[in-house]
Tab-separated table of C-alpha atoms in Angstrom:
chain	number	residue	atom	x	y	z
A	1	UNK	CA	129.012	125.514	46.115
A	2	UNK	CA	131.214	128.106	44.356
A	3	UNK	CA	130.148	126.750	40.811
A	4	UNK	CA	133.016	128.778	39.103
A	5	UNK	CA	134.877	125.370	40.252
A	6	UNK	CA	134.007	122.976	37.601
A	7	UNK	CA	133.844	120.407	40.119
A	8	UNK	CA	131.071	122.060	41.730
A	9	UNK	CA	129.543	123.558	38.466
A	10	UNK	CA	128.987	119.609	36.849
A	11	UNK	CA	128.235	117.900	40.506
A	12	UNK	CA	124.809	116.317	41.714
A	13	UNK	CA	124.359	116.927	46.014
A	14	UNK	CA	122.676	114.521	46.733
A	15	UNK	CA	121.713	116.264	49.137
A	16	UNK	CA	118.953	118.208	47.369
A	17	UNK	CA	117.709	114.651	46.810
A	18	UNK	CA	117.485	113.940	51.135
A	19	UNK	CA	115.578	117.916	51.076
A	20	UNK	CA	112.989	116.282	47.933
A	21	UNK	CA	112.425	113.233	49.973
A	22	UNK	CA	111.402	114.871	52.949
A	23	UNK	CA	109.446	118.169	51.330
A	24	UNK	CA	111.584	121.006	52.032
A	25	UNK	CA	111.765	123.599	49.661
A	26	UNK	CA	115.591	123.711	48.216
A	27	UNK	CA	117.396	126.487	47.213
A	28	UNK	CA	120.665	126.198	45.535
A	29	UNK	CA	123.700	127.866	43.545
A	30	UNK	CA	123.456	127.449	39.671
A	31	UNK	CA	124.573	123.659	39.719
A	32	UNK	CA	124.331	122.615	36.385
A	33	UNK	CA	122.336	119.291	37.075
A	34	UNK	CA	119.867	121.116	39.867
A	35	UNK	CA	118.615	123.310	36.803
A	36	UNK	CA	117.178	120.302	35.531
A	37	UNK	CA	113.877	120.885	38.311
A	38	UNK	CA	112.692	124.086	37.522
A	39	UNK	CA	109.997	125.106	39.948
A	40	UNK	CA	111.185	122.583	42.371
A	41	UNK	CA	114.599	123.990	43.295
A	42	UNK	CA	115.133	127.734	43.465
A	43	UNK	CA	118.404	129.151	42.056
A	44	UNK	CA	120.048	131.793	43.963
A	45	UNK	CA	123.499	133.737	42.831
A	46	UNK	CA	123.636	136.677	45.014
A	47	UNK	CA	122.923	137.540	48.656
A	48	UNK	CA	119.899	139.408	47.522
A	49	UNK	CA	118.435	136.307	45.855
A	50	UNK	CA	119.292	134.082	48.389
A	51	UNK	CA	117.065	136.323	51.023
A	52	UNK	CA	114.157	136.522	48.756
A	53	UNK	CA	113.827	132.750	48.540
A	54	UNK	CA	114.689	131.738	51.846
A	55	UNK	CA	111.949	134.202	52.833
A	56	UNK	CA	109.664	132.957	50.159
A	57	UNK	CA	109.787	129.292	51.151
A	58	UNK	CA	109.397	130.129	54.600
A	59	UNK	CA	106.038	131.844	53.609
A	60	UNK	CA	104.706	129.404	51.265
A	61	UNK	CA	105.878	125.311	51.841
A	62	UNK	CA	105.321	122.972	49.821
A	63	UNK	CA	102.398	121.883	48.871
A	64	UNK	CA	101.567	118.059	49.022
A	65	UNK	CA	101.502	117.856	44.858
A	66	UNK	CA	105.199	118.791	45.034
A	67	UNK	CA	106.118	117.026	48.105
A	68	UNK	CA	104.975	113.833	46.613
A	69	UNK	CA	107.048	114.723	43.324
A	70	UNK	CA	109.933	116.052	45.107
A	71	UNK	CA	109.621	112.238	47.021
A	72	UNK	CA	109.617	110.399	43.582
A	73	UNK	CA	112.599	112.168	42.293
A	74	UNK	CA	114.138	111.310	45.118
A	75	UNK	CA	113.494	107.805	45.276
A	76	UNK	CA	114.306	107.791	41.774
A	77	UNK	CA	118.143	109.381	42.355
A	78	UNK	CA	118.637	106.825	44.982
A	79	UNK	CA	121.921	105.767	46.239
A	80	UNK	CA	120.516	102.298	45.721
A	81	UNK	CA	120.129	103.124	41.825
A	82	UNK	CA	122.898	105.388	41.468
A	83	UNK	CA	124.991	102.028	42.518
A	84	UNK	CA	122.940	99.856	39.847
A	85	UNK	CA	123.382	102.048	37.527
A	86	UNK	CA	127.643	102.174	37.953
A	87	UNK	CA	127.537	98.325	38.314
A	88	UNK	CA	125.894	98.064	35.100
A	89	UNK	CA	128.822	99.928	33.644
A	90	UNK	CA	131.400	97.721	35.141
């Protein structure tokens, strides 16, 4: 995501949220709403960065503390509730 596009600078991948749900480490461009899980999503701006954390999650996964976290954020940003949530507003 080139987050000098607003669109991509103010978006929420869900995405990250399918990576959370099934462990994986998640590395990402500075998304405005990803900053929001510090220590569970790596931000990377530069190719330099990017290396250093894709070789840092390869070395150390996740351990099963933040896997089940990562799974409850997940569940929590459903699409499920994300469609509750838009139908409650309608």
């Amino acid at each position: 995501y080139d987050v000098r596009i607003a669109l991509n600078a103010y978006c929420f991948p869900m995405k990250s949220m399918e990576y959370f749900f099934v462990g994986k480490p998640v590395i990402s461009t500075a998304i405005l709403e990803l900053q929001n899980y510090p220590g569970l999503i790596t931000i990377a701006s530069s190719p330099s960065q990017w290396s250093r954390a894709l070789r840092h999650a390869v070395k150390h996964p996740n351990s099963d503390s933040i896997k089940r976290l990562q799974r409850r954020i997940a569940l929590e940003n459903s699409w499920e509730k994300k469609f509750t949530k838009i139908s409650e507003y309608l």
